Structure formats: structure tokens, C-alpha cells
Coordinates of C-alpha atoms and ligand atoms in Angstrom, one line a residue:
M270 CA 43.1 -65.6 -36.3
S271 CA 41.0 -68.8 -36.9
L272 CA 37.1 -67.9 -35.8
T273 CA 36.3 -71.4 -35.9
G274 CA 34.9 -72.7 -33.1
K275 CA 33.9 -68.9 -31.3
H276 CA 30.9 -67.6 -29.9
I277 CA 30.3 -64.2 -30.7
L278 CA 27.4 -62.4 -30.1
I279 CA 25.9 -59.2 -32.2
G280 CA 23.7 -56.5 -30.1
I281 CA 22.5 -54.0 -32.1
S282 CA 20.7 -51.0 -31.4
G283 CA 18.3 -49.2 -33.7
G284 CA 20.6 -46.7 -36.5
I285 CA 20.4 -47.2 -40.0
A286 CA 24.0 -48.7 -39.9
A287 CA 21.8 -51.7 -38.7
Y288 CA 22.1 -52.4 -42.4
K289 CA 25.9 -53.6 -42.6
I290 CA 25.2 -56.6 -40.1
P291 CA 24.1 -59.4 -42.0
E292 CA 27.2 -58.5 -43.8
L293 CA 28.8 -59.2 -40.4
I294 CA 27.4 -62.2 -39.4
R295 CA 27.7 -63.9 -43.2
S296 CA 31.8 -62.7 -43.2
L297 CA 31.6 -64.3 -38.9
V298 CA 29.8 -67.8 -39.9
K299 CA 32.3 -68.1 -43.1
S300 CA 35.1 -67.4 -40.6
G301 CA 33.9 -70.0 -38.7
A302 CA 32.1 -68.5 -36.0
E303 CA 29.3 -69.4 -34.2
V304 CA 26.9 -66.1 -34.5
R305 CA 24.0 -65.3 -31.8
V306 CA 21.8 -62.0 -31.6
A307 CA 20.2 -59.7 -30.3
T308 CA 18.5 -56.4 -30.6
T309 CA 16.5 -53.2 -29.4
K310 CA 13.2 -53.0 -30.2
N311 CA 14.4 -50.0 -32.9
A312 CA 17.0 -52.3 -34.4
L313 CA 14.7 -54.3 -36.2
E314 CA 13.0 -51.2 -37.7
F315 CA 16.4 -51.2 -39.6
V316 CA 16.9 -54.5 -40.5
T317 CA 14.4 -57.8 -40.2
E318 CA 14.5 -60.4 -37.6
L319 CA 14.0 -62.8 -40.4
T320 CA 16.9 -61.5 -42.0
L321 CA 19.0 -62.0 -38.6
Q322 CA 18.0 -65.4 -37.6
T323 CA 18.2 -66.9 -41.2
L324 CA 21.6 -65.7 -41.2
S325 CA 22.8 -66.5 -37.9
G326 CA 20.7 -69.8 -37.9
H327 CA 19.3 -69.3 -34.1
A328 CA 16.7 -66.9 -32.8
V329 CA 16.9 -63.2 -32.4
Y330 CA 16.9 -62.0 -28.8
S331 CA 14.5 -59.0 -28.5
D332 CA 12.1 -59.1 -26.2
V333 CA 12.7 -59.2 -22.6
F334 CA 9.2 -60.9 -22.0
A335 CA 8.7 -63.2 -24.5
A336 CA 7.8 -66.6 -23.8
I337 CA 11.1 -68.6 -22.6
N338 CA 12.6 -70.9 -25.5
A339 CA 16.4 -73.1 -25.2
H340 CA 18.3 -69.9 -23.9
A341 CA 16.1 -68.8 -21.0
T342 CA 17.1 -65.7 -19.5
E343 CA 18.6 -64.4 -22.7
H344 CA 20.6 -61.8 -21.3
I345 CA 22.3 -63.8 -18.9
S346 CA 23.0 -67.1 -21.0
L347 CA 23.7 -65.4 -24.0
P348 CA 27.0 -63.5 -22.3
E349 CA 27.9 -66.8 -21.0
W350 CA 27.4 -68.6 -24.1
C351 CA 29.7 -65.7 -25.9
D352 CA 33.5 -65.7 -26.5
A353 CA 33.1 -62.0 -27.5
M354 CA 30.2 -59.6 -28.1
I355 CA 30.3 -56.5 -30.6
V356 CA 27.7 -54.0 -30.0
A357 CA 26.8 -52.2 -33.7
P358 CA 25.7 -50.1 -34.2
A359 CA 25.8 -48.3 -31.0
T360 CA 23.6 -45.6 -30.9
A361 CA 24.2 -42.2 -28.7
N362 CA 21.2 -43.9 -26.6
V363 CA 22.6 -47.5 -25.9
L364 CA 26.4 -46.3 -25.2
A365 CA 25.0 -43.5 -22.7
K366 CA 22.8 -46.0 -20.8
T367 CA 25.4 -48.9 -21.4
A368 CA 27.8 -46.0 -19.3
A369 CA 25.3 -45.9 -17.1
G370 CA 24.4 -49.1 -16.3
I371 CA 20.8 -48.6 -16.9
A372 CA 19.5 -52.1 -18.4
D373 CA 15.9 -52.0 -19.7
D374 CA 15.6 -53.8 -22.6
A375 CA 16.8 -57.2 -24.3
L376 CA 20.3 -55.3 -25.1
T377 CA 20.9 -53.4 -23.0
T378 CA 20.0 -56.0 -20.0
T379 CA 22.8 -58.5 -22.0
I380 CA 25.1 -55.5 -22.1
C381 CA 24.9 -55.0 -18.6
S382 CA 25.2 -58.5 -17.4
C383 CA 28.3 -59.0 -20.2
V384 CA 30.3 -56.0 -19.2
A385 CA 32.4 -57.3 -16.7
R386 CA 32.9 -60.5 -17.9
K387 CA 33.2 -60.9 -21.3
P388 CA 35.4 -59.0 -23.8
I389 CA 33.1 -56.0 -25.7
V390 CA 33.3 -54.3 -28.7
F391 CA 31.6 -50.8 -29.4
A392 CA 31.0 -49.3 -32.7
P393 CA 29.1 -45.9 -32.5
A394 CA 27.4 -44.8 -35.7
M395 CA 25.0 -41.9 -35.4
N396 CA 24.8 -38.2 -36.7
D397 CA 27.9 -36.5 -36.1
K398 CA 26.3 -33.8 -33.6
M399 CA 25.0 -36.6 -31.7
W400 CA 28.8 -38.1 -31.5
E401 CA 30.1 -34.6 -30.6
N402 CA 27.3 -34.2 -27.6
P403 CA 29.1 -34.2 -24.8
A404 CA 27.0 -36.6 -22.7
T405 CA 28.1 -39.3 -25.8
Q406 CA 32.0 -38.2 -25.5
Q407 CA 31.5 -38.6 -21.9
A408 CA 29.8 -42.3 -22.3
T409 CA 32.2 -43.2 -24.8
Q410 CA 35.2 -42.7 -22.1
T411 CA 33.5 -43.9 -19.9
I412 CA 33.0 -47.4 -21.7
R413 CA 36.5 -47.0 -22.8
G414 CA 38.2 -47.0 -19.1
W415 CA 36.5 -50.9 -18.4
K416 CA 38.7 -53.6 -18.9
N417 CA 37.0 -55.8 -21.4
C418 CA 35.5 -53.0 -23.3
M419 CA 36.8 -51.1 -26.7
V420 CA 35.1 -48.5 -28.6
I421 CA 36.2 -48.0 -32.2
D422 CA 36.0 -44.2 -33.4
P423 CA 33.5 -43.9 -36.1
D424 CA 34.8 -42.8 -39.4
E425 CA 33.8 -39.7 -41.6
G426 CA 32.2 -39.5 -44.3
P427 CA 28.6 -38.7 -45.7
L428 CA 25.7 -39.9 -43.6
A429 CA 22.2 -41.3 -43.8
C430 CA 21.2 -37.4 -43.0
G431 CA 22.6 -36.2 -45.9
T432 CA 25.5 -34.1 -44.4
S433 CA 29.0 -35.2 -43.6
G434 CA 30.7 -35.6 -40.9
K435 CA 32.5 -38.4 -38.4
G436 CA 29.9 -40.8 -37.4
R437 CA 29.7 -43.5 -40.2
M438 CA 30.3 -46.8 -38.9
P439 CA 33.3 -48.4 -40.3
E440 CA 33.0 -51.6 -42.4
V441 CA 32.5 -54.8 -42.1
E442 CA 36.1 -55.6 -42.0
V443 CA 37.0 -53.3 -39.7
L444 CA 34.2 -54.6 -37.4
Q445 CA 35.7 -58.0 -37.8
E446 CA 39.3 -57.4 -37.5
A447 CA 38.1 -55.2 -34.0
I448 CA 36.9 -58.8 -32.6
E449 CA 39.5 -60.9 -34.0
Y450 CA 41.5 -58.2 -31.3
A451 CA 39.3 -58.6 -28.8
L452 CA 39.7 -62.0 -28.6
T453 CA 43.7 -62.4 -29.1
P454 CA 45.5 -62.6 -25.7
K455 CA 47.9 -59.7 -26.0
S456 CA 51.4 -61.6 -26.0
L457 CA 53.4 -59.1 -27.3
A458 CA 52.2 -56.2 -25.1
G459 CA 54.9 -53.7 -24.6
Q460 CA 56.8 -54.6 -27.9
H461 CA 57.8 -52.6 -30.6
I462 CA 58.0 -53.8 -33.9
L463 CA 58.8 -52.4 -37.1
I464 CA 57.3 -54.1 -40.5
T465 CA 57.9 -53.3 -44.2
A466 CA 55.4 -54.0 -46.9
G467 CA 55.0 -53.8 -50.1
G468 CA 57.2 -52.7 -53.3
T469 CA 59.9 -49.8 -53.4
Q470 CA 59.0 -47.6 -57.2
E471 CA 62.3 -46.1 -58.0
K472 CA 61.3 -43.4 -60.4
L473 CA 62.7 -43.0 -63.6
D474 CA 61.1 -39.6 -65.0
P475 CA 58.0 -37.9 -63.7
V476 CA 55.8 -40.1 -65.3
R477 CA 57.6 -43.8 -64.9
F478 CA 59.0 -45.8 -62.3
I479 CA 60.7 -49.4 -61.8
S480 CA 58.9 -51.0 -59.3
N481 CA 57.5 -55.0 -58.7
Y482 CA 54.2 -57.2 -58.4
S483 CA 54.2 -57.1 -54.5
T484 CA 50.7 -55.8 -53.0
G485 CA 51.8 -55.3 -49.5
K486 CA 49.3 -57.9 -48.5
M487 CA 51.8 -60.1 -46.6
G488 CA 53.4 -57.3 -44.7
I489 CA 49.6 -55.8 -43.4
A490 CA 48.5 -59.5 -42.7
L491 CA 52.1 -59.5 -40.3
A492 CA 50.8 -55.8 -39.2
H493 CA 47.5 -56.8 -38.5
A494 CA 48.7 -60.3 -36.6
C495 CA 51.3 -58.3 -34.1
A496 CA 48.9 -55.1 -33.5
R497 CA 46.6 -57.9 -32.4
R498 CA 48.8 -59.2 -30.2
G499 CA 49.1 -55.9 -28.5
A500 CA 52.5 -54.8 -30.1
E501 CA 53.0 -51.4 -31.1
V502 CA 53.4 -52.0 -34.8
T503 CA 55.5 -49.1 -37.1
L504 CA 54.3 -50.3 -40.7
V505 CA 56.8 -48.9 -43.3
C506 CA 54.4 -48.9 -46.3
G507 CA 56.4 -48.8 -50.0
S508 CA 53.5 -48.8 -52.7
V509 CA 50.4 -51.3 -51.5
S510 CA 47.2 -52.0 -52.3
A511 CA 45.8 -54.2 -49.2
P512 CA 43.8 -52.1 -47.2
L513 CA 44.9 -51.4 -43.4
L514 CA 42.2 -52.1 -41.1
N515 CA 43.5 -49.5 -38.5
P516 CA 40.6 -48.9 -35.8
F517 CA 42.6 -49.4 -32.6
A518 CA 45.4 -46.7 -33.9
R519 CA 48.1 -49.6 -33.1
I520 CA 49.5 -49.4 -36.2
H521 CA 51.6 -46.1 -37.1
R522 CA 52.0 -46.1 -40.6
I523 CA 54.9 -44.6 -42.5
N524 CA 55.0 -44.5 -46.6
S525 CA 58.3 -44.3 -48.2
L526 CA 57.8 -45.4 -51.9
S527 CA 61.4 -45.4 -52.8
A528 CA 63.9 -47.7 -51.0
Q529 CA 66.1 -44.5 -50.2
E530 CA 62.9 -43.3 -48.5
M531 CA 62.3 -46.9 -47.1
Y532 CA 65.9 -47.0 -45.6
E533 CA 65.8 -43.9 -43.9
A534 CA 62.7 -44.5 -42.2
C535 CA 63.4 -47.8 -41.2
M536 CA 66.8 -46.6 -39.8
E537 CA 65.5 -44.0 -38.3
E538 CA 62.9 -46.1 -36.2
W539 CA 65.4 -49.2 -35.2
S540 CA 66.9 -48.6 -31.9
K541 CA 63.9 -48.4 -30.5
M542 CA 62.5 -51.7 -32.2
N543 CA 62.3 -54.7 -30.3
A544 CA 61.8 -56.3 -33.4
A545 CA 61.6 -56.0 -37.2
I546 CA 60.0 -58.5 -39.7
L547 CA 61.3 -56.9 -43.5
C548 CA 58.7 -58.3 -45.9
A549 CA 58.6 -55.7 -48.8
A550 CA 60.4 -55.9 -52.1
V551 CA 62.5 -53.3 -51.7
A552 CA 64.5 -52.6 -55.3
D553 CA 67.8 -53.6 -55.2
F554 CA 68.8 -51.0 -57.9
R555 CA 67.9 -47.6 -58.8
P556 CA 68.0 -45.3 -61.8
M557 CA 71.7 -43.5 -61.9
E558 CA 69.6 -40.3 -62.5
T559 CA 66.1 -39.3 -62.8
A560 CA 65.6 -37.3 -65.4
K561 CA 63.3 -34.0 -64.5
E562 CA 61.5 -34.1 -67.7
K563 CA 59.4 -37.2 -69.8
I564 CA 62.2 -39.2 -71.5
K565 CA 61.4 -39.2 -75.2
K566 CA 61.5 -41.2 -77.6
E567 CA 63.8 -40.0 -80.5
P568 CA 62.6 -41.1 -84.1
G569 CA 64.0 -44.4 -85.3
Q570 CA 65.4 -45.1 -81.8
E571 CA 66.0 -49.0 -81.2
S572 CA 67.3 -49.2 -77.9
F573 CA 67.2 -47.0 -74.6
T574 CA 70.7 -47.7 -72.2
L575 CA 69.6 -47.5 -68.8
H576 CA 72.2 -47.0 -65.4
L577 CA 71.1 -48.3 -62.5
S578 CA 73.5 -48.0 -59.3
T579 CA 72.8 -50.0 -56.0
N580 CA 70.1 -49.2 -53.8
P581 CA 71.1 -49.4 -49.4
D582 CA 70.3 -52.9 -48.6
I583 CA 67.8 -52.5 -45.5
A584 CA 68.0 -55.9 -44.2
R585 CA 71.7 -55.8 -44.2
A586 CA 71.9 -52.0 -42.5
L587 CA 69.7 -53.1 -39.2
G588 CA 71.2 -56.9 -39.3
E589 CA 75.2 -54.1 -38.6
Q590 CA 73.5 -52.5 -36.0
K591 CA 71.3 -55.0 -34.2
R592 CA 71.6 -55.4 -30.7
P593 CA 71.6 -58.4 -28.4
D594 CA 68.0 -57.6 -27.4
Q595 CA 66.7 -57.2 -31.0
R596 CA 65.3 -59.6 -33.7
L597 CA 65.3 -59.1 -37.3
I598 CA 63.3 -61.1 -39.7
G599 CA 63.7 -61.2 -43.2
F600 CA 61.8 -62.6 -45.9
A601 CA 62.9 -64.4 -49.2
L602 CA 61.4 -64.6 -52.6
E603 CA 63.1 -67.1 -54.7
T604 CA 62.9 -68.5 -58.2
C605 CA 65.2 -71.5 -58.0
H606 CA 67.4 -72.7 -55.5
E607 CA 65.4 -71.5 -53.1
K608 CA 66.9 -73.0 -49.7
E609 CA 70.0 -72.4 -50.3
N610 CA 69.7 -68.4 -51.4
A611 CA 67.7 -68.1 -48.4
L612 CA 70.5 -69.3 -46.0
T613 CA 72.9 -67.0 -47.7
K614 CA 70.8 -64.1 -46.9
L615 CA 70.1 -65.1 -43.5
E616 CA 73.7 -65.7 -42.8
R617 CA 74.9 -62.4 -44.8
K618 CA 72.2 -59.8 -43.7
N619 CA 72.9 -61.3 -39.9
L620 CA 69.0 -62.3 -39.6
D621 CA 67.5 -64.4 -37.1
A622 CA 65.0 -66.3 -39.0
I623 CA 64.4 -65.7 -42.5
V624 CA 60.6 -66.3 -43.9
L625 CA 61.5 -68.3 -47.7
N626 CA 58.5 -68.2 -50.5
S627 CA 58.8 -69.5 -53.7
L628 CA 57.5 -68.2 -57.2
R629 CA 57.6 -71.8 -58.4
E630 CA 55.0 -72.6 -55.4
E631 CA 51.2 -72.3 -57.0
G632 CA 49.0 -69.6 -54.8
A633 CA 52.3 -68.3 -53.4
G634 CA 54.6 -64.6 -53.3
F635 CA 53.3 -61.7 -55.3
G636 CA 49.7 -60.3 -54.7
T637 CA 47.7 -63.9 -54.2
D638 CA 45.7 -64.1 -50.8
T639 CA 47.3 -67.1 -50.1
N640 CA 51.0 -68.0 -49.3
R641 CA 53.4 -71.2 -48.6
V642 CA 56.2 -70.3 -46.8
S643 CA 59.3 -71.9 -45.0
L644 CA 60.7 -70.3 -41.7
M645 CA 64.4 -71.3 -41.3
L646 CA 66.0 -70.0 -37.9
C647 CA 70.0 -69.1 -37.5
N648 CA 69.8 -71.6 -34.4
G649 CA 69.2 -74.3 -37.7
N650 CA 65.4 -75.4 -37.1
S651 CA 63.6 -74.6 -40.3
Y652 CA 59.2 -75.2 -40.2
E653 CA 57.2 -76.1 -43.2
L654 CA 54.2 -74.4 -43.3
P655 CA 51.2 -75.7 -45.3
L656 CA 49.6 -73.6 -48.6
Q657 CA 47.2 -71.1 -46.5
S658 CA 46.0 -67.3 -46.6
K659 CA 48.4 -64.6 -46.1
A660 CA 46.4 -64.1 -42.7
Q661 CA 46.9 -67.8 -41.2
V662 CA 50.8 -67.6 -42.5
A663 CA 51.2 -64.5 -40.6
E664 CA 49.8 -65.8 -36.9
Q665 CA 51.8 -68.9 -37.6
I666 CA 55.3 -66.4 -38.7
I667 CA 54.3 -64.5 -35.4
D668 CA 53.5 -68.2 -33.4
T669 CA 56.8 -69.7 -34.2
L670 CA 59.0 -66.5 -34.0
F671 CA 57.5 -64.7 -31.2
T672 CA 56.7 -67.2 -28.7
Ligands
LIG815 O1 53.0 -58.0 -50.9 P1 52.3 -59.3 -51.5 O2 52.3 -58.8 -52.9 O3 51.7 -59.9 -50.5 O4 53.7 -60.6 -51.8 C1 54.5 -60.8 -50.9 C2 55.8 -60.8 -51.1 C3 56.2 -61.9 -51.9 C4 56.5 -59.7 -51.6 C5 56.9 -61.2 -49.5 O5 56.3 -62.6 -49.0 C6 58.2 -61.5 -49.9 O6 58.7 -62.5 -50.2 N1 58.8 -60.2 -49.5 C7 60.6 -60.0 -49.8 C8 60.7 -59.9 -51.1 C9 62.0 -59.5 -51.4 O7 62.5 -58.6 -51.8 O8 62.9 -60.4 -51.5 P2 64.5 -60.8 -51.4 O9 64.9 -62.1 -51.1 O10 64.8 -59.2 -52.6 O11 65.1 -60.0 -50.5 C10 65.4 -60.6 -48.6 C11 65.5 -59.8 -47.8 O12 66.2 -58.4 -47.7 C12 63.9 -59.2 -47.5 O13 63.3 -59.2 -46.6 C13 64.0 -57.5 -48.1 O14 63.1 -56.6 -47.7 C14 65.2 -57.4 -47.8 N2 65.9 -56.2 -48.6 C15 66.3 -56.8 -49.8 C16 66.9 -55.6 -50.9 C17 67.7 -54.5 -50.7 N3 68.0 -53.6 -50.9 N4 66.9 -53.9 -48.9 C18 66.2 -55.3 -48.4 O15 66.0 -54.5 -47.3

């Protein structure tokens, strides 16, 4: 989603993960947001006020009793100003105080006056033993139960104290995704959406396969866009290299490398779904046989003949079983006669809409961070979208087809 014009308040408490927050500020500002920062005194032991002030372009609120400035009584005015707040890192201390309604410094007074009115994301980060403490767990559960609040589970991995365990703050992209999630109206709540992403791999022998250049970027952007709107997403992934930011467990991922595996996964899920968006680049053919041992080149051999058999057409199979209450959206990747070919697929596979992208368009198709697509609906309507990021394309596809 676009963060242009959005007001994001970042609350920082005193943990080593505070070193990641300057990057978060940069990323939010780059996405068009205006950012302000409130901290505990301890947080400024880990990241300097000057850094936070320089990157956000605003004075940092860290002292309740500082001289009055443009934001008088900041613990009240900052929550009024913001569209959403993120507390990152949220220490065990700040989580416990928040859950108990304690407000005794700049950050906790700000959280206290924000909780009932604006969306707040908490990103706990601490030593694994502090995270396991029943008081921390209880505080987290209490906060999770409040209407406007969400808590992202910490990641597992090496911790600053030299041990390893659950307690790491997720990376900046995940924090940003959480903020975008918190800001997005849940227009798809209650909807179950199946999405396919990436390329399939068709095994030739133990060391080779036939595949294509799909990275999964477009399909994963669609999964994020649907999950942000509150849908339960089942994401069937072929070979993908794009990251899946899944802190809220609303994206259920199924791995299926071959077209046959992807077909089986989709057929299994389809009856439970309200809609499917088939963005994967599925191989139409696979080797008739997979050799058990590596295929060797014989001395003097000049050519090799590979026999292929047809893979199941997932879109067509889902189209045949589609109920009147289900919607089926396909993609078409073309290199010539684009519209004509896409319309044929729309009809032949019984789709409700098809998203056409052409390899003749600069910045569109495989691997790019951008795409340029046309949406063609079975009722004859069509929409040309501009060249934009795959995240924006995904948002517009969902806005056009699901509202
Ligand atoms: O993953 P990225 O690097 O971000 O690239 C994105 C993309 C280019 C892969 C994506 O935007 C895209 O166009 N996906 C569809 C690619 C494709 O295989 O198109 P197609 O025209 O061959 O297939 C038409 C439709 O039938 C597609 O919805 C496809 O998923 C489906 N299909 C195709 C063959 C098959 N055996 N089963 C299918 O279900």
C-alpha cells in the first residue's frame, strides 16, 4: 500500500534491537510517510537522539518534563497526530507496563493515550528467557486481546547476549509490512483466497530440471495485499526467491515444486476457497520419465531427444469445478498477440478475469520489481494499469477485482 501522507509514530524502548530503527525510519520516509519518534530514556543508550531526529526530520520525544515545544503535551498530541504507532523494540518492561496501564515516562504515557484510539503494532525483542517469563507472556496476551493492538512474535536465532533462541526483533521489511497491515481496512475479512506463485520445476534426472524465470515476486505481492485486507491466504509456491513476510500467520504456505504437485495442492484446497488467483508460471510439459541416475553424454553424441508429456492445466481444472460463488482469476504471460491470446485463455479456462503482462513491455514480467498489466474481465470490461511496483500492481488488482 502507499504510505504517502501517512503519519507513523515510532516508540522505541531500551533494547539492543533499537539499532534497526533508523533503517525503519528511512524505509517509511522513502515510502512517503511522515515519521515521529517517542522513546524511553534507556532507548537513547542504544541509538542516538541526533540520528533519530535527523532521519525523521522532527524532534524526538523522550522527556515528559522538557520545555514545551510545537507538540505541547506530546503524549496526547502525538497519538492524535498519528495514523498508526509501532513500538519497536518493545521490551519486557514496556510490554508489562502497557498491559497494566502504567504510564510513567514519555513512551509509556504516549502508548497509554494511543491504545484505545489508533492501531498499534508491538514488536517485542529481548533475551529468550525474558520472553518465556509468564509475566511477559501474559502481558503479550493481554495486549493481543485489545481491539487496536497487534503483537508480532519475535524471531528465533542468535541473540545479542551470545545465546540463541526466540527473542530477535523481525527485520525492517516485516515491521513495515506490519504497519501497512495495521493501517489497511479489513475489506476481505472472512474470505479464503488461494494464490499460486513462482515457477514449477520438472525433473529430468537427479541434477536437472526444466523451469522458467519466475521469482514469485508478483504472486507474493498478491498474497501480502490480500492478507493485509484480512483474507486468509493459502499460498501455493513453486520455486520462489522473493521473501514472504508472514508475521501474522494469515498466509498459509504450501510448497509444491512440480506442476503435478501444484495441481494436487490446488485441487485439495479449491472447494474451501472463495477465490483463486493463479499467478504461478506453470510448465505445460514435463519429461515423460525422470531418469534415476544422472543422464550422461556419450562420447561423440551430437544431440539428445527429450520426450515430454502434458502437465495438468490447473486453471482449467479449477474452472471446471468452479461454483457460482467462487471467483477464478488467471494470469497470461505473452510475447505476441497478447490481448487475443489472453481472451482465449479467459474463455477456455472459465476464468472471471485475466491479468495480462507482456514480455515485450520494459519492466514487466519475470523477475522485475515492477510490472505493467491489463485486467480483462469476463463481462467485457478491461483496465490498463501503469508501470508500477509489483506491490502497487497487486493492490490495484485486488481493488479492481474484489470491491
Ligand atoms: O514471479 P515473477 O518473477 O514476479 O513473474 C511474474 C509472472 C510473469 C510469472 C506473472 O506475472 C505471470 O504472468 N504469471 C503467469 C505465467 C504463465 O504461466 O502464464 P500462461 O499464459 O502460460 O498461463 C495462463 C494461466 O494458466 C496462468 O494463470 C497460469 O498459472 C495457468 N496455468 C498454466 C499452465 C498450466 N499447466 N496450468 C495453469 O494453471
